[in-house]
């Protein structure tokens, strides 16, 4: 009888460990996906800001006509 209880307890513990492993793997997968998405959005932001700064550099103010 004690052997069966030990086996039952061991199988319950192993199933809990397996479930925890699956949950941890799912969490890591989601974290990696979020990191990839964040990197993509940051790249888009940098590209937009780079273009905006290029436009600012090309801008020639007309209020300094007296300097010419």
PDB file of N, CA and C in Angstrom, residues 5-51:
ATOM      1  N   UNK A   5       1.164   4.493  -2.797  1.00  0.00           N
ATOM      2  CA  UNK A   5       1.044   5.904  -2.413  1.00  0.00           C
ATOM      3  C   UNK A   5       2.293   6.677  -2.818  1.00  0.00           C
ATOM      4  N   UNK A   6       3.440   6.055  -2.690  1.00  0.00           N
ATOM      5  CA  UNK A   6       4.687   6.697  -3.099  1.00  0.00           C
ATOM      6  C   UNK A   6       4.702   6.928  -4.604  1.00  0.00           C
ATOM      7  N   UNK A   7       4.251   5.931  -5.349  1.00  0.00           N
ATOM      8  CA  UNK A   7       4.185   6.060  -6.803  1.00  0.00           C
ATOM      9  C   UNK A   7       3.187   7.141  -7.192  1.00  0.00           C
ATOM     10  N   UNK A   8       2.052   7.159  -6.538  1.00  0.00           N
ATOM     11  CA  UNK A   8       1.041   8.174  -6.819  1.00  0.00           C
ATOM     12  C   UNK A   8       1.569   9.573  -6.505  1.00  0.00           C
ATOM     13  N   UNK A   9       2.204   9.723  -5.374  1.00  0.00           N
ATOM     14  CA  UNK A   9       2.776  11.008  -4.992  1.00  0.00           C
ATOM     15  C   UNK A   9       3.849  11.433  -5.972  1.00  0.00           C
ATOM     16  N   UNK A  10       4.711  10.518  -6.356  1.00  0.00           N
ATOM     17  CA  UNK A  10       5.780  10.818  -7.307  1.00  0.00           C
ATOM     18  C   UNK A  10       5.204  11.233  -8.659  1.00  0.00           C
ATOM     19  N   UNK A  11       4.173  10.522  -9.122  1.00  0.00           N
ATOM     20  CA  UNK A  11       3.572  10.867 -10.418  1.00  0.00           C
ATOM     21  C   UNK A  11       2.896  12.230 -10.360  1.00  0.00           C
ATOM     22  N   UNK A  12       2.282  12.563  -9.233  1.00  0.00           N
ATOM     23  CA  UNK A  12       1.676  13.895  -9.081  1.00  0.00           C
ATOM     24  C   UNK A  12       2.741  14.986  -9.116  1.00  0.00           C
ATOM     25  N   UNK A  13       3.839  14.735  -8.426  1.00  0.00           N
ATOM     26  CA  UNK A  13       4.926  15.717  -8.418  1.00  0.00           C
ATOM     27  C   UNK A  13       5.520  15.905  -9.807  1.00  0.00           C
ATOM     28  N   UNK A  14       5.712  14.800 -10.524  1.00  0.00           N
ATOM     29  CA  UNK A  14       6.275  14.891 -11.868  1.00  0.00           C
ATOM     30  C   UNK A  14       5.341  15.617 -12.821  1.00  0.00           C
ATOM     31  N   UNK A  15       4.043  15.410 -12.693  1.00  0.00           N
ATOM     32  CA  UNK A  15       3.108  16.105 -13.570  1.00  0.00           C
ATOM     33  C   UNK A  15       3.094  17.596 -13.260  1.00  0.00           C
ATOM     34  N   UNK A  16       3.237  17.951 -11.984  1.00  0.00           N
ATOM     35  CA  UNK A  16       3.320  19.379 -11.617  1.00  0.00           C
ATOM     36  C   UNK A  16       4.576  20.002 -12.195  1.00  0.00           C
ATOM     37  N   UNK A  17       5.679  19.286 -12.140  1.00  0.00           N
ATOM     38  CA  UNK A  17       6.943  19.789 -12.688  1.00  0.00           C
ATOM     39  C   UNK A  17       6.818  19.965 -14.198  1.00  0.00           C
ATOM     40  N   UNK A  18       6.195  19.020 -14.865  1.00  0.00           N
ATOM     41  CA  UNK A  18       6.007  19.119 -16.310  1.00  0.00           C
ATOM     42  C   UNK A  18       5.129  20.316 -16.659  1.00  0.00           C
ATOM     43  N   UNK A  19       4.082  20.532 -15.885  1.00  0.00           N
ATOM     44  CA  UNK A  19       3.195  21.674 -16.124  1.00  0.00           C
ATOM     45  C   UNK A  19       3.938  22.982 -15.900  1.00  0.00           C
ATOM     46  N   UNK A  20       4.767  23.036 -14.863  1.00  0.00           N
ATOM     47  CA  UNK A  20       5.565  24.237 -14.605  1.00  0.00           C
ATOM     48  C   UNK A  20       6.549  24.484 -15.741  1.00  0.00           C
ATOM     49  N   UNK A  21       7.143  23.420 -16.253  1.00  0.00           N
ATOM     50  CA  UNK A  21       8.070  23.551 -17.372  1.00  0.00           C
ATOM     51  C   UNK A  21       7.375  24.081 -18.607  1.00  0.00           C
ATOM     52  N   UNK A  22       6.186  23.583 -18.883  1.00  0.00           N
ATOM     53  CA  UNK A  22       5.418  24.064 -20.027  1.00  0.00           C
ATOM     54  C   UNK A  22       5.060  25.523 -19.855  1.00  0.00           C
ATOM     55  N   UNK A  23       4.628  25.912 -18.652  1.00  0.00           N
ATOM     56  CA  UNK A  23       4.268  27.300 -18.389  1.00  0.00           C
ATOM     57  C   UNK A  23       5.477  28.207 -18.551  1.00  0.00           C
ATOM     58  N   UNK A  24       6.631  27.780 -18.041  1.00  0.00           N
ATOM     59  CA  UNK A  24       7.845  28.578 -18.172  1.00  0.00           C
ATOM     60  C   UNK A  24       8.236  28.724 -19.638  1.00  0.00           C
ATOM     61  N   UNK A  25       8.107  27.657 -20.417  1.00  0.00           N
ATOM     62  CA  UNK A  25       8.433  27.716 -21.835  1.00  0.00           C
ATOM     63  C   UNK A  25       7.487  28.662 -22.568  1.00  0.00           C
ATOM     64  N   UNK A  26       6.217  28.597 -22.253  1.00  0.00           N
ATOM     65  CA  UNK A  26       5.246  29.491 -22.888  1.00  0.00           C
ATOM     66  C   UNK A  26       5.531  30.943 -22.529  1.00  0.00           C
ATOM     67  N   UNK A  27       5.895  31.187 -21.279  1.00  0.00           N
ATOM     68  CA  UNK A  27       6.220  32.552 -20.841  1.00  0.00           C
ATOM     69  C   UNK A  27       7.454  33.068 -21.566  1.00  0.00           C
ATOM     70  N   UNK A  28       8.470  32.237 -21.698  1.00  0.00           N
ATOM     71  CA  UNK A  28       9.690  32.644 -22.396  1.00  0.00           C
ATOM     72  C   UNK A  28       9.416  32.898 -23.874  1.00  0.00           C
ATOM     73  N   UNK A  29       8.594  32.074 -24.482  1.00  0.00           N
ATOM     74  CA  UNK A  29       8.247  32.270 -25.884  1.00  0.00           C
ATOM     75  C   UNK A  29       7.540  33.608 -26.067  1.00  0.00           C
ATOM     76  N   UNK A  30       6.612  33.907 -25.188  1.00  0.00           N
ATOM     77  CA  UNK A  30       5.894  35.188 -25.266  1.00  0.00           C
ATOM     78  C   UNK A  30       6.846  36.353 -25.037  1.00  0.00           C
ATOM     79  N   UNK A  31       7.769  36.213 -24.092  1.00  0.00           N
ATOM     80  CA  UNK A  31       8.735  37.277 -23.819  1.00  0.00           C
ATOM     81  C   UNK A  31       9.632  37.525 -25.035  1.00  0.00           C
ATOM     82  N   UNK A  32      10.063  36.455 -25.692  1.00  0.00           N
ATOM     83  CA  UNK A  32      10.893  36.609 -26.886  1.00  0.00           C
ATOM     84  C   UNK A  32      10.125  37.278 -28.017  1.00  0.00           C
ATOM     85  N   UNK A  33       8.861  36.914 -28.190  1.00  0.00           N
ATOM     86  CA  UNK A  33       8.033  37.548 -29.211  1.00  0.00           C
ATOM     87  C   UNK A  33       7.873  39.039 -28.917  1.00  0.00           C
ATOM     88  N   UNK A  34       7.618  39.366 -27.644  1.00  0.00           N
ATOM     89  CA  UNK A  34       7.462  40.768 -27.267  1.00  0.00           C
ATOM     90  C   UNK A  34       8.748  41.549 -27.479  1.00  0.00           C
ATOM     91  N   UNK A  35       9.892  40.924 -27.186  1.00  0.00           N
ATOM     92  CA  UNK A  35      11.174  41.588 -27.397  1.00  0.00           C
ATOM     93  C   UNK A  35      11.407  41.850 -28.885  1.00  0.00           C
ATOM     94  N   UNK A  36      11.053  40.888 -29.711  1.00  0.00           N
ATOM     95  CA  UNK A  36      11.201  41.061 -31.157  1.00  0.00           C
ATOM     96  C   UNK A  36      10.309  42.200 -31.652  1.00  0.00           C
ATOM     97  N   UNK A  37       9.079  42.240 -31.180  1.00  0.00           N
ATOM     98  CA  UNK A  37       8.148  43.293 -31.581  1.00  0.00           C
ATOM     99  C   UNK A  37       8.642  44.659 -31.105  1.00  0.00           C
ATOM    100  N   UNK A  38       9.156  44.730 -29.893  1.00  0.00           N
ATOM    101  CA  UNK A  38       9.687  45.979 -29.351  1.00  0.00           C
ATOM    102  C   UNK A  38      10.869  46.464 -30.178  1.00  0.00           C
ATOM    103  N   UNK A  39      11.772  45.562 -30.543  1.00  0.00           N
ATOM    104  CA  UNK A  39      12.921  45.935 -31.365  1.00  0.00           C
ATOM    105  C   UNK A  39      12.466  46.468 -32.722  1.00  0.00           C
ATOM    106  N   UNK A  40      11.440  45.845 -33.301  1.00  0.00           N
ATOM    107  CA  UNK A  40      10.902  46.302 -34.584  1.00  0.00           C
ATOM    108  C   UNK A  40      10.312  47.705 -34.446  1.00  0.00           C
ATOM    109  N   UNK A  41       9.537  47.939 -33.404  1.00  0.00           N
ATOM    110  CA  UNK A  41       8.924  49.254 -33.200  1.00  0.00           C
ATOM    111  C   UNK A  41       9.982  50.323 -32.930  1.00  0.00           C
ATOM    112  N   UNK A  42      11.028  49.960 -32.181  1.00  0.00           N
ATOM    113  CA  UNK A  42      12.098  50.922 -31.922  1.00  0.00           C
ATOM    114  C   UNK A  42      12.838  51.270 -33.214  1.00  0.00           C
ATOM    115  N   UNK A  43      13.049  50.287 -34.075  1.00  0.00           N
ATOM    116  CA  UNK A  43      13.699  50.544 -35.361  1.00  0.00           C
ATOM    117  C   UNK A  43      12.862  51.490 -36.209  1.00  0.00           C
ATOM    118  N   UNK A  44      11.545  51.279 -36.230  1.00  0.00           N
ATOM    119  CA  UNK A  44      10.659  52.182 -36.967  1.00  0.00           C
ATOM    120  C   UNK A  44      10.754  53.599 -36.413  1.00  0.00           C
ATOM    121  N   UNK A  45      10.764  53.731 -35.089  1.00  0.00           N
ATOM    122  CA  UNK A  45      10.855  55.040 -34.446  1.00  0.00           C
ATOM    123  C   UNK A  45      12.164  55.735 -34.820  1.00  0.00           C
ATOM    124  N   UNK A  46      13.269  55.002 -34.774  1.00  0.00           N
ATOM    125  CA  UNK A  46      14.569  55.576 -35.117  1.00  0.00           C
ATOM    126  C   UNK A  46      14.579  56.022 -36.575  1.00  0.00           C
ATOM    127  N   UNK A  47      14.006  55.229 -37.464  1.00  0.00           N
ATOM    128  CA  UNK A  47      13.951  55.600 -38.878  1.00  0.00           C
ATOM    129  C   UNK A  47      13.133  56.875 -39.088  1.00  0.00           C
ATOM    130  N   UNK A  48      11.994  56.966 -38.417  1.00  0.00           N
ATOM    131  CA  UNK A  48      11.143  58.153 -38.543  1.00  0.00           C
ATOM    132  C   UNK A  48      11.867  59.382 -38.001  1.00  0.00           C
ATOM    133  N   UNK A  49      12.509  59.255 -36.848  1.00  0.00           N
ATOM    134  CA  UNK A  49      13.234  60.387 -36.265  1.00  0.00           C
ATOM    135  C   UNK A  49      14.435  60.778 -37.114  1.00  0.00           C
ATOM    136  N   UNK A  50      15.115  59.812 -37.710  1.00  0.00           N
ATOM    137  CA  UNK A  50      16.245  60.111 -38.592  1.00  0.00           C
ATOM    138  C   UNK A  50      15.779  60.916 -39.791  1.00  0.00           C
ATOM    139  N   UNK A  51      14.655  60.517 -40.363  1.00  0.00           N
ATOM    140  CA  UNK A  51      14.094  61.265 -41.498  1.00  0.00           C
ATOM    141  C   UNK A  51      13.670  62.665 -41.073  1.00  0.00           C
TER     142      UNK A  51
END
